[in-house]
Coordinates of C-alpha atoms in Angstrom, one line a residue:
M1 CA 48.6 40.4 17.3
V2 CA 51.9 42.0 16.9
F3 CA 53.8 38.9 19.6
E4 CA 52.5 36.4 17.2
S5 CA 54.0 38.6 14.2
I6 CA 57.0 38.3 15.8
C7 CA 57.4 35.0 16.2
H8 CA 55.9 33.9 13.0
A9 CA 59.1 35.8 11.3
F10 CA 62.0 35.1 13.9
G11 CA 60.6 32.2 16.0
D12 CA 61.1 32.6 19.9
S13 CA 61.9 36.1 20.1
N14 CA 62.0 36.5 23.9
V15 CA 60.3 39.5 23.6
S16 CA 57.3 39.9 26.6
Q17 CA 54.1 40.7 25.3
S18 CA 53.3 43.5 27.3
D19 CA 56.5 44.8 25.8
C20 CA 55.6 44.6 22.5
V21 CA 53.2 47.2 21.7
I22 CA 52.7 50.8 23.5
F23 CA 50.2 53.2 22.9
A24 CA 51.3 56.0 20.4
G25 CA 51.2 59.8 22.1
K26 CA 50.9 61.5 19.2
A27 CA 48.6 60.9 16.3
D28 CA 51.2 61.3 13.6
K29 CA 52.9 58.0 15.0
G30 CA 49.8 55.9 14.2
D31 CA 47.8 54.5 16.9
Y32 CA 50.0 52.5 18.6
Q33 CA 54.0 51.7 18.3
C34 CA 56.0 48.7 18.5
N35 CA 59.6 49.3 19.5
A36 CA 60.8 45.2 19.4
A37 CA 63.4 46.0 16.4
L38 CA 65.4 47.8 18.8
S39 CA 65.5 45.3 21.6
M40 CA 65.6 42.2 19.4
A41 CA 68.6 43.8 17.2
K42 CA 72.1 42.9 19.2
R43 CA 70.3 39.9 20.0
L44 CA 70.0 38.7 16.4
G45 CA 72.6 40.4 15.0
M46 CA 70.2 42.6 12.6
K47 CA 69.7 46.6 11.9
P48 CA 66.6 47.4 13.7
L49 CA 65.5 48.7 10.0
D50 CA 65.7 45.3 8.8
I51 CA 63.7 43.3 11.4
A52 CA 61.1 46.1 11.7
Q53 CA 61.0 45.6 8.0
R54 CA 60.3 41.8 8.6
I55 CA 57.9 42.3 11.5
S56 CA 55.9 44.6 9.2
T57 CA 55.9 41.5 6.1
S58 CA 54.6 39.4 8.9
L59 CA 51.4 41.2 10.3
T60 CA 50.2 41.8 6.9
T61 CA 50.3 37.8 6.1
P62 CA 46.7 36.6 5.4
E63 CA 47.5 33.9 7.6
I64 CA 48.3 36.9 10.5
A65 CA 45.6 39.1 9.1
S66 CA 42.8 36.7 8.6
K67 CA 43.0 35.0 12.1
H68 CA 42.7 38.9 13.7
H69 CA 40.1 39.9 11.7
S70 CA 42.2 42.7 10.2
I71 CA 42.8 44.8 13.2
I72 CA 45.4 46.7 11.7
D73 CA 45.0 48.9 9.0
S74 CA 48.5 50.0 7.5
V75 CA 52.2 49.9 9.1
T76 CA 54.8 52.4 8.3
I77 CA 58.2 52.7 10.0
S78 CA 60.6 55.3 11.4
G79 CA 63.5 56.1 12.5
P80 CA 66.2 53.7 13.3
G81 CA 63.0 50.7 13.2
F82 CA 59.8 52.0 15.1
L83 CA 57.3 50.1 13.7
N84 CA 53.6 52.8 13.7
L85 CA 50.0 50.7 13.7
Q86 CA 47.2 52.2 12.3
L87 CA 43.9 50.4 13.4
S88 CA 41.5 49.8 10.5
L89 CA 37.9 51.0 10.5
P90 CA 36.1 48.0 10.6
F91 CA 38.1 46.5 13.9
L92 CA 37.1 50.2 15.5
Q93 CA 33.4 50.2 14.1
A94 CA 33.2 46.6 15.5
K95 CA 34.3 47.0 19.3
L96 CA 32.1 50.3 19.6
Q97 CA 28.8 48.4 18.7
N98 CA 30.3 45.6 20.8
K99 CA 30.5 48.2 23.7
L100 CA 26.8 49.6 22.8
L101 CA 25.2 46.2 23.3
D102 CA 27.0 45.7 27.0
P103 CA 26.1 48.8 28.9
Q104 CA 26.9 47.4 32.1
R105 CA 30.4 46.6 31.1
V106 CA 31.3 48.8 27.9
G107 CA 32.6 45.6 26.3
I108 CA 34.9 44.8 28.6
P109 CA 35.2 40.9 29.0
R110 CA 36.1 39.2 32.1
T111 CA 39.7 37.5 32.5
N112 CA 40.3 34.1 30.8
S113 CA 42.3 33.5 34.0
P114 CA 40.5 34.2 37.0
Q115 CA 42.5 34.5 40.4
R116 CA 42.1 33.7 43.8
V117 CA 43.3 37.4 45.4
V118 CA 43.9 38.5 49.1
V119 CA 43.9 42.7 49.3
D120 CA 45.3 43.7 52.7
Y121 CA 44.3 47.0 53.3
S122 CA 42.8 49.8 55.9
S123 CA 44.5 48.5 59.0
P124 CA 43.4 50.6 61.9
N125 CA 44.6 50.1 65.7
I126 CA 41.3 49.1 68.2
A127 CA 40.9 51.5 70.8
K128 CA 41.8 54.5 68.3
E129 CA 39.9 56.3 66.0
M130 CA 40.5 56.7 62.2
H131 CA 42.9 59.2 61.1
V132 CA 43.9 60.6 58.2
G133 CA 47.0 58.2 58.6
H134 CA 44.4 55.4 57.2
L135 CA 43.0 57.5 54.2
R136 CA 45.2 56.3 51.5
S137 CA 45.4 52.6 52.5
T138 CA 41.6 52.6 52.8
I139 CA 40.9 54.1 49.3
I140 CA 43.5 52.6 47.0
G141 CA 42.8 49.3 48.5
D142 CA 39.2 49.6 48.0
S143 CA 39.6 50.8 44.3
I144 CA 42.3 48.0 43.8
S145 CA 39.6 45.3 45.1
R146 CA 36.8 46.7 42.8
L147 CA 38.9 46.8 39.4
L148 CA 40.0 43.2 40.0
Q149 CA 36.3 42.2 41.1
F150 CA 35.0 43.6 38.1
L151 CA 37.7 41.7 36.0
G152 CA 36.4 38.5 37.2
H153 CA 38.9 37.6 40.4
D154 CA 37.9 36.0 43.4
V155 CA 39.0 38.9 45.9
L156 CA 38.8 38.7 49.6
Q157 CA 39.4 42.0 51.0
L158 CA 41.1 41.9 54.8
N159 CA 41.3 44.5 57.7
H160 CA 44.4 43.5 59.2
V161 CA 43.5 45.4 62.1
G162 CA 45.8 45.7 65.4
D163 CA 43.5 44.2 68.0
W164 CA 45.9 42.5 70.2
G165 CA 49.3 42.7 72.1
T166 CA 50.6 44.5 75.0
Q167 CA 48.6 47.6 74.5
F168 CA 45.8 46.0 75.5
G169 CA 46.7 44.8 78.7
M170 CA 47.3 48.2 79.7
L171 CA 44.4 49.7 78.5
I172 CA 42.1 46.8 80.7
A173 CA 44.2 47.3 83.8
F174 CA 43.2 51.3 83.6
M175 CA 39.8 50.3 82.8
K176 CA 39.5 48.0 85.8
E177 CA 40.7 50.7 87.9
Q178 CA 38.6 53.1 86.9
Q179 CA 35.8 50.1 86.9
D180 CA 34.8 51.0 83.1
S181 CA 35.8 47.4 81.6
E182 CA 32.1 46.4 81.0
K183 CA 30.5 49.8 80.8
E184 CA 29.1 51.3 77.5
V185 CA 32.3 53.6 76.4
A186 CA 32.4 55.5 73.4
L187 CA 35.3 55.0 71.4
G188 CA 36.6 58.4 71.8
D189 CA 36.9 57.7 76.0
L190 CA 39.0 54.5 74.8
V191 CA 41.2 57.0 73.1
V192 CA 41.5 59.1 76.1
F193 CA 42.0 56.1 78.3
Y194 CA 44.6 54.7 76.3
K195 CA 46.8 58.0 76.4
L196 CA 46.3 57.9 80.1
A197 CA 47.5 54.4 80.6
K198 CA 50.4 55.0 78.6
Q199 CA 51.4 57.2 80.9
R200 CA 50.9 55.1 83.4
F201 CA 53.2 52.7 81.8
D202 CA 56.0 54.5 81.8
Q203 CA 56.0 56.3 84.7
D204 CA 54.2 53.8 87.1
P205 CA 56.3 50.3 87.9
V206 CA 53.5 49.0 89.7
F207 CA 50.7 49.8 87.1
K208 CA 53.4 48.7 84.1
D209 CA 53.7 45.5 86.3
T210 CA 50.0 45.3 86.7
A211 CA 49.5 46.0 83.2
R212 CA 52.0 42.7 81.7
A213 CA 49.9 40.4 84.2
E214 CA 46.6 40.9 82.5
V215 CA 48.6 40.4 79.0
V216 CA 49.2 37.2 80.7
R217 CA 45.7 37.1 82.0
L218 CA 44.4 37.7 78.4
Q219 CA 46.5 35.2 76.6
A220 CA 45.0 32.6 78.8
G221 CA 42.1 33.1 78.5
D222 CA 40.9 35.0 81.4
E223 CA 36.8 35.3 81.4
D224 CA 36.9 39.2 82.8
S225 CA 40.0 40.0 80.4
L226 CA 38.8 38.9 77.4
R227 CA 35.3 39.9 78.2
A228 CA 36.6 43.4 78.2
W229 CA 39.1 43.1 75.3
Q230 CA 35.8 42.4 73.5
T231 CA 33.9 45.5 74.2
I232 CA 36.8 47.4 73.2
C233 CA 37.1 46.2 70.1
Q234 CA 33.0 45.9 69.4
K235 CA 32.9 49.3 70.0
S236 CA 36.1 50.1 67.5
R237 CA 34.2 47.9 64.9
V238 CA 30.9 50.1 65.3
E239 CA 33.2 53.2 64.9
F240 CA 35.3 51.6 61.7
Q241 CA 32.4 50.9 59.9
E242 CA 30.6 54.3 60.0
V243 CA 33.7 55.5 58.7
Y244 CA 33.6 52.6 55.9
D245 CA 29.7 53.2 55.2
L246 CA 30.7 56.7 54.7
L247 CA 33.6 55.8 52.0
G248 CA 31.1 53.7 50.4
V249 CA 33.8 50.5 51.4
K250 CA 32.0 47.3 51.2
G251 CA 33.2 43.6 51.7
L252 CA 36.2 44.3 53.6
Q253 CA 36.3 41.5 56.2
E254 CA 38.4 42.0 59.9
R255 CA 40.9 39.9 60.4
G256 CA 43.1 41.0 63.2
E257 CA 46.4 40.0 64.4
S258 CA 44.4 38.4 67.4
F259 CA 43.5 35.8 64.5
Y260 CA 46.7 34.9 64.0
N261 CA 48.0 34.6 67.3
P262 CA 47.0 30.9 67.9
M263 CA 49.0 29.8 65.0
L264 CA 52.1 31.4 65.8
P265 CA 54.1 29.0 68.4
A266 CA 53.5 25.8 66.0
L267 CA 55.7 28.9 63.3
V268 CA 58.2 29.3 65.3
A269 CA 58.8 26.3 66.3
S270 CA 58.9 24.8 63.0
L271 CA 61.1 27.5 61.5
R272 CA 63.8 26.4 64.6
D273 CA 63.5 23.0 64.1
S274 CA 64.0 23.2 60.3
G275 CA 66.8 25.4 61.3
V276 CA 65.5 28.4 59.1
A277 CA 65.3 30.5 62.8
V278 CA 68.4 30.6 65.3
E279 CA 68.9 32.2 68.5
S280 CA 71.0 35.8 68.2
E281 CA 71.2 37.6 71.2
G282 CA 68.6 35.7 72.9
A283 CA 66.1 36.1 70.2
L284 CA 64.9 33.8 67.6
C285 CA 65.9 35.3 64.1
V286 CA 65.6 34.3 60.3
F287 CA 68.9 35.6 58.7
L288 CA 67.8 36.3 55.0
N289 CA 69.7 35.0 51.8
S290 CA 68.6 35.8 48.2
S291 CA 65.2 34.9 47.6
T292 CA 63.2 34.2 44.3
S293 CA 59.8 34.9 46.3
N294 CA 58.5 37.3 43.3
A295 CA 59.3 37.5 39.3
A296 CA 62.6 39.1 40.3
A297 CA 65.2 38.0 43.1
V298 CA 64.9 39.3 46.2
D299 CA 68.8 39.6 47.7
G300 CA 68.4 39.2 51.3
S301 CA 71.9 40.0 52.1
R302 CA 71.4 43.6 51.5
F303 CA 69.5 44.0 54.8
K304 CA 71.9 45.4 57.1
T305 CA 72.2 47.1 60.5
E306 CA 73.7 50.7 60.8
D307 CA 76.7 48.7 61.5
G308 CA 76.9 46.9 58.0
Q309 CA 76.0 43.4 60.1
P310 CA 73.0 41.2 58.5
L311 CA 69.7 42.1 59.3
P312 CA 67.8 39.8 60.1
L313 CA 63.5 39.0 60.4
M314 CA 62.8 38.9 64.2
V315 CA 60.4 36.3 65.3
Q316 CA 60.7 35.9 69.0
K317 CA 61.8 38.2 71.3
S318 CA 64.2 36.7 73.8
D319 CA 61.1 37.5 76.9
G320 CA 59.5 35.0 74.4
G321 CA 57.0 37.5 72.8
F322 CA 55.9 37.9 68.9
L323 CA 56.6 40.3 66.9
Y324 CA 54.8 41.7 64.0
G325 CA 56.5 39.9 61.0
T326 CA 55.9 36.8 62.9
T327 CA 52.6 37.5 62.8
D328 CA 52.8 38.5 59.3
L329 CA 54.5 35.1 58.4
A330 CA 51.4 33.5 59.8
A331 CA 49.0 35.4 57.5
L332 CA 50.5 35.0 54.3
T333 CA 50.9 30.9 55.6
H334 CA 47.3 31.1 56.3
R335 CA 46.4 32.7 53.1
I336 CA 48.3 30.5 51.1
Q337 CA 47.4 27.1 52.5
T338 CA 43.7 28.3 53.6
E339 CA 42.4 31.0 51.5
R340 CA 44.5 29.7 48.6
A341 CA 45.5 32.6 47.3
A342 CA 47.7 33.0 43.8
R343 CA 48.1 36.6 44.4
I344 CA 48.6 38.6 47.4
I345 CA 48.6 42.6 47.9
Y346 CA 49.7 44.6 50.6
V347 CA 48.5 48.0 50.6
T348 CA 50.7 50.2 53.0
D349 CA 52.7 53.2 53.4
A350 CA 56.2 53.1 51.8
G351 CA 57.6 53.2 55.3
Q352 CA 57.0 49.3 55.6
A353 CA 58.3 48.5 52.0
Q354 CA 61.9 47.1 54.2
H355 CA 59.4 44.9 56.5
F356 CA 57.4 43.5 53.8
E357 CA 60.2 42.8 51.6
M358 CA 62.2 41.2 54.6
V359 CA 58.6 39.3 55.6
F360 CA 58.6 37.7 51.9
C361 CA 62.0 37.1 51.6
A362 CA 61.9 35.1 55.0
A363 CA 59.0 33.2 53.5
D364 CA 60.6 31.9 50.5
V365 CA 63.7 31.1 52.8
A366 CA 61.7 29.5 55.0
G367 CA 59.9 27.6 52.2
L368 CA 56.5 29.0 52.9
L369 CA 55.9 29.8 49.2
P370 CA 54.8 27.0 46.8
K371 CA 57.3 26.8 43.7
G372 CA 56.3 24.8 40.0
P373 CA 58.3 22.2 38.5
K374 CA 61.1 24.4 37.6
G375 CA 61.3 26.3 40.8
E376 CA 58.7 29.5 39.7
P377 CA 56.9 31.0 42.4
L378 CA 52.9 29.8 41.9
V379 CA 52.0 32.7 44.8
Q380 CA 52.6 36.7 43.4
L381 CA 53.4 38.4 47.0
T382 CA 53.0 42.3 46.4
H383 CA 53.1 45.4 48.2
V384 CA 51.4 48.6 47.0
P385 CA 53.4 51.5 49.0
F386 CA 52.0 55.0 48.8
G387 CA 53.5 58.4 50.2
L388 CA 52.1 60.7 52.6
V389 CA 49.5 63.0 53.0
L390 CA 50.4 66.2 53.8
G391 CA 49.0 69.7 55.0
E392 CA 49.1 72.7 53.0
D393 CA 52.2 73.8 54.3
G394 CA 53.5 70.6 53.0
K395 CA 54.2 69.3 56.7
K396 CA 52.4 66.4 58.3
I397 CA 48.8 67.4 58.5
K398 CA 47.6 67.7 62.2
S399 CA 44.5 69.0 64.2
R400 CA 45.3 72.4 65.9
S401 CA 46.0 70.4 69.1
G402 CA 49.1 68.6 67.3
D403 CA 46.9 64.9 67.2
S404 CA 46.3 63.4 63.7
V405 CA 43.1 64.8 62.2
R406 CA 40.3 62.2 62.3
L407 CA 39.2 60.6 59.6
R408 CA 35.2 61.2 60.0
E409 CA 36.1 64.9 60.6
L410 CA 38.1 65.4 57.3
I411 CA 35.2 63.5 55.3
S412 CA 32.6 66.1 57.2
E413 CA 34.7 68.9 56.4
A414 CA 34.7 68.4 52.7
V415 CA 30.7 67.4 52.3
R416 CA 30.0 70.7 54.2
I417 CA 32.4 72.9 51.6
A418 CA 31.0 71.0 48.6
G419 CA 27.4 71.5 50.4
D420 CA 28.2 75.8 50.6
E421 CA 29.4 75.6 47.3
L422 CA 26.7 73.8 45.8
R423 CA 23.7 76.2 47.6
A424 CA 25.8 79.2 46.0
R425 CA 25.7 78.2 42.4
S426 CA 22.1 77.2 42.9
N427 CA 20.0 79.2 41.4
S428 CA 16.6 77.8 40.8
T429 CA 14.9 75.1 42.2
V430 CA 13.5 71.6 41.5
D431 CA 9.9 71.0 39.9
G432 CA 7.1 69.2 42.6
L433 CA 10.0 69.2 45.7
T434 CA 9.3 71.2 49.0
A435 CA 11.8 73.3 50.4
A436 CA 13.1 70.2 52.9
E437 CA 13.0 67.7 49.6
E438 CA 15.4 70.0 47.9
E439 CA 17.9 70.7 50.8
A440 CA 17.6 66.6 51.1
L441 CA 18.2 66.2 47.3
L442 CA 21.0 68.8 47.9
E443 CA 23.0 67.3 50.9
Q444 CA 22.9 63.7 49.0
K445 CA 24.7 66.0 46.1
A446 CA 27.2 67.3 48.6
R447 CA 28.1 63.8 50.0
V448 CA 28.9 63.1 46.5
V449 CA 30.7 65.8 45.7
G450 CA 32.7 65.9 49.0
I451 CA 33.6 62.2 49.2
G452 CA 34.1 62.2 45.7
S453 CA 36.7 64.7 45.8
I454 CA 38.8 63.6 48.4
K455 CA 39.2 59.8 47.0
Y456 CA 39.8 61.4 43.0
A457 CA 42.3 64.1 44.8
D458 CA 43.8 60.7 46.4
L459 CA 43.4 58.5 43.5
S460 CA 44.7 60.6 40.7
M461 CA 47.8 61.0 42.1
N462 CA 50.9 58.6 41.9
R463 CA 50.3 56.5 44.6
E464 CA 54.1 56.4 45.7
S465 CA 53.9 60.2 45.9
G466 CA 52.9 62.3 48.9
Y467 CA 50.5 65.2 48.2
R468 CA 49.1 67.9 49.9
F469 CA 45.4 68.0 51.1
S470 CA 43.9 71.0 50.0
F471 CA 39.9 71.2 50.6
K472 CA 40.5 74.4 47.7
K473 CA 42.1 72.4 45.3
M474 CA 40.0 69.1 45.3
L475 CA 36.7 70.8 45.0
A476 CA 37.8 73.1 42.3
L477 CA 35.6 72.8 39.2
A478 CA 38.4 73.2 36.7
G479 CA 41.3 70.7 36.1
N480 CA 41.6 66.6 37.1
T481 CA 39.1 67.1 40.2
A482 CA 36.0 65.1 41.2
P483 CA 34.0 68.4 40.6
Y484 CA 35.0 68.6 37.2
M485 CA 33.9 64.8 36.0
L486 CA 30.9 64.6 38.0
Y487 CA 30.2 67.8 36.2
A488 CA 31.3 66.3 33.0
Y489 CA 29.0 62.8 33.3
A490 CA 25.7 65.3 34.0
R491 CA 26.7 67.4 31.0
I492 CA 26.9 64.4 28.8
E493 CA 23.7 62.6 30.8
G494 CA 21.7 66.2 29.8
I495 CA 23.0 66.0 26.0
R496 CA 22.0 62.0 25.6
R497 CA 18.6 63.2 27.2
K498 CA 17.9 65.9 24.9
A499 CA 19.6 63.6 21.7
K500 CA 17.3 61.1 22.6
Q501 CA 14.0 62.7 22.7
A502 CA 15.4 64.1 19.2
L503 CA 15.8 60.9 17.5
D504 CA 12.5 59.6 19.0
S505 CA 11.0 62.3 16.8
D506 CA 13.5 62.0 13.9
E507 CA 11.4 62.3 10.7
D508 CA 13.9 60.6 8.8
G509 CA 12.8 57.4 11.0
V510 CA 16.0 56.3 12.0
G511 CA 14.5 56.0 15.8
S512 CA 16.8 56.2 18.8
G513 CA 18.2 52.4 18.8
E514 CA 21.9 53.4 19.5
E515 CA 22.4 49.5 19.7
T516 CA 22.2 49.6 15.5
A517 CA 24.9 52.6 15.1
G518 CA 27.0 52.0 12.5
F519 CA 29.7 54.6 12.8
A520 CA 30.3 54.8 8.9
D521 CA 31.5 58.5 9.1
L522 CA 34.2 58.5 12.0
Q523 CA 37.1 59.3 9.8
Q524 CA 35.1 62.9 8.5
E525 CA 36.0 64.7 11.7
K526 CA 39.4 64.0 13.4
E527 CA 37.7 64.8 16.5
E528 CA 34.9 62.1 16.4
L529 CA 37.7 59.6 15.4
A530 CA 39.5 60.7 18.1
L531 CA 36.6 60.1 20.4
A532 CA 36.1 56.7 18.9
K533 CA 39.5 55.3 19.6
H534 CA 39.8 56.7 22.9
L535 CA 36.9 55.1 24.3
I536 CA 38.1 51.6 23.1
R537 CA 41.2 52.0 25.5
F538 CA 39.5 51.7 28.4
E539 CA 40.1 48.3 28.3
E540 CA 43.4 48.4 27.5
V541 CA 44.1 50.8 30.5
L542 CA 42.1 48.6 33.0
G543 CA 44.4 45.9 32.0
E544 CA 47.3 47.9 32.8
V545 CA 46.0 48.9 36.3
E546 CA 45.2 45.1 36.8
R547 CA 48.8 44.2 36.5
D548 CA 50.6 47.1 38.3
L549 CA 48.0 48.3 40.7
Y550 CA 48.3 52.2 40.0
P551 CA 44.7 53.5 39.9
N552 CA 45.8 57.3 38.9
K553 CA 46.0 55.9 35.5
I554 CA 42.3 55.1 35.4
C555 CA 41.8 59.1 36.6
D556 CA 44.3 60.2 33.9
Y557 CA 42.0 58.2 31.0
L558 CA 38.8 59.2 32.6
F559 CA 40.2 63.2 32.4
E560 CA 41.3 62.6 28.7
L561 CA 38.3 60.7 27.6
S562 CA 36.0 64.2 29.5
Q563 CA 38.4 66.2 27.4
K564 CA 38.3 64.1 23.9
F565 CA 34.3 64.4 24.4
N566 CA 34.5 68.7 24.7
Q567 CA 36.5 68.6 21.5
F568 CA 34.3 66.2 19.6
Y569 CA 31.1 68.2 20.9
E570 CA 32.6 71.4 19.9
H571 CA 33.1 70.7 16.6
C572 CA 30.7 67.5 15.6
P573 CA 27.0 68.6 16.1
V574 CA 24.9 66.0 17.8
L575 CA 21.2 66.9 17.2
K576 CA 22.3 69.5 14.5
A577 CA 24.2 66.5 12.1
S578 CA 23.3 66.6 8.8
T579 CA 22.0 63.0 8.2
A580 CA 19.5 61.0 10.4
E581 CA 22.6 58.5 10.7
K582 CA 25.2 60.9 12.1
R583 CA 22.6 61.9 14.7
R584 CA 22.6 58.5 15.7
D585 CA 25.8 58.0 15.6
R586 CA 26.7 61.0 17.5
A587 CA 24.8 60.1 19.7
A588 CA 26.1 57.0 20.4
L589 CA 29.5 58.1 21.0
C590 CA 28.0 60.3 24.1
T591 CA 26.2 57.3 25.3
L592 CA 29.1 55.4 25.3
T593 CA 31.4 58.1 27.2
S594 CA 28.8 58.2 29.8
E595 CA 28.9 54.7 30.4
T596 CA 32.7 55.0 30.5
L597 CA 32.8 57.8 32.9
K598 CA 30.1 56.0 35.0
L599 CA 32.1 52.6 35.2
G600 CA 35.9 54.4 35.6
L601 CA 34.8 56.3 38.4
S602 CA 32.4 53.3 40.3
L603 CA 36.0 51.7 40.0
L604 CA 37.6 54.4 42.1
G605 CA 34.5 54.0 44.5
I606 CA 33.2 57.5 43.2
D607 CA 29.1 57.7 42.8
T608 CA 27.5 59.6 40.3
L609 CA 24.9 62.2 39.5
D610 CA 22.6 62.5 36.9
R611 CA 22.3 66.4 37.5
L612 CA 24.2 68.5 39.3

């Protein structure tokens, strides 16, 4: 509406729609604020105050106001040219009523422009156990996938596992020596075998030659080698899936390095024949020039070696072997040409940022990225970097033996601590349940709280920052934590149950049909109005995360929602409101808060409990 008003007043404004309006952090500044007048002043040669006045006039014209059903109640100008916008009561009432009629989605529509989106995340290595280093990629990638699917995008979740390369020749050779290549082995055994094989590979030249010969046999399709490789992969898959089941990760399809391996020779030949890849010191490399693979140009010339020489993307080693970059280029090409992806998202640690910048740039230099008639990119490539998970001492988190902490052990410990704390706080029994049934119920609650705490502690942080992993902090009942949010939800559910009983027997005859809530008295209590306005912002927050892929914004929104509900409940009686209409309307706000919390937590991959 504001963007349209600017265009109405000034024609082509060259102002981005997403930059036109921001949420006003202070109530005295209105509900939203428009700062476009300041950015337009120099270009138009006008004072920001005069520009703001023309935008304000345009906003209130009958043509604009009627088209947008009087969204804005008032417009004021402050400072050098800030427009302060106040939402109208009829608009707010209509939005709340629409939410009540759509409990599953709380009124949030699906996108009008659905895309085919590939989200590449988790990516553990075959023959190695998932450890704490896989936590962030898995949790962040799952949350992003959930959100994009909820908004109506066609999402393909891919697990780019490390299942090919020299290490498998090394491992298979060692297992054949031990006569374990076809025996049933646990993943823990494979991890031990891998460490022993690596020691042999580094110290024994004869074994190194044997391992390399095993790689050649594997790549040539030797039946015995393939069978051993498949045994290793299958055992790893089973173990990985158990972790994914614990974390509630669904729909993640494995598509490892081996899937793309047959595509590599043709890709490299094409790069060489087109002159994009050239020989350098025996290796085949793509030297990176300026690229426009994304919305902003990627200057490939800035990639330098330590001595200031151009740093190319190597696609084939001098011995004919391929590299990670080669596989990533093949994967990118397959995702564009075969999967028809319009957006490809890679969720990895920040240490791989330069690698993906170089891959994206190389793909553009090689002409692998489709362009529109004006040269604009038709596929959006995004690397979603994240920081490290650190121990409470601020150092890389390790087990007592010095190894990376196994992810399964981390999850089990969180569930155990959550269970102990729930038992300590439990002072009553549940009617009709046996002791065994009560214990099973408590264990189920412990899983929800424990696993939810790990996820929420991670997702509530800006993903680009590292954080210190602390069971004590993430399981705390106070602050922006999963236990606080889960208890807030359970408390509101309890209020809802009591409100329904009271409204069902209400002598005034209004009944419990919350869908008929009119919200006529919203403006009488500031806490009630503040809660209502925050509820309708959820759609806006999800839109932001859809664009910039920072799930912590959802956590921030939900925490603020729980706080605004507490203020509302403290100052605005629900069951003891002065009229039946107020009781119904306030019960409806309780319902909307509960449904919004549940939906928001589910988008983070966190289950809820009606009672805790």
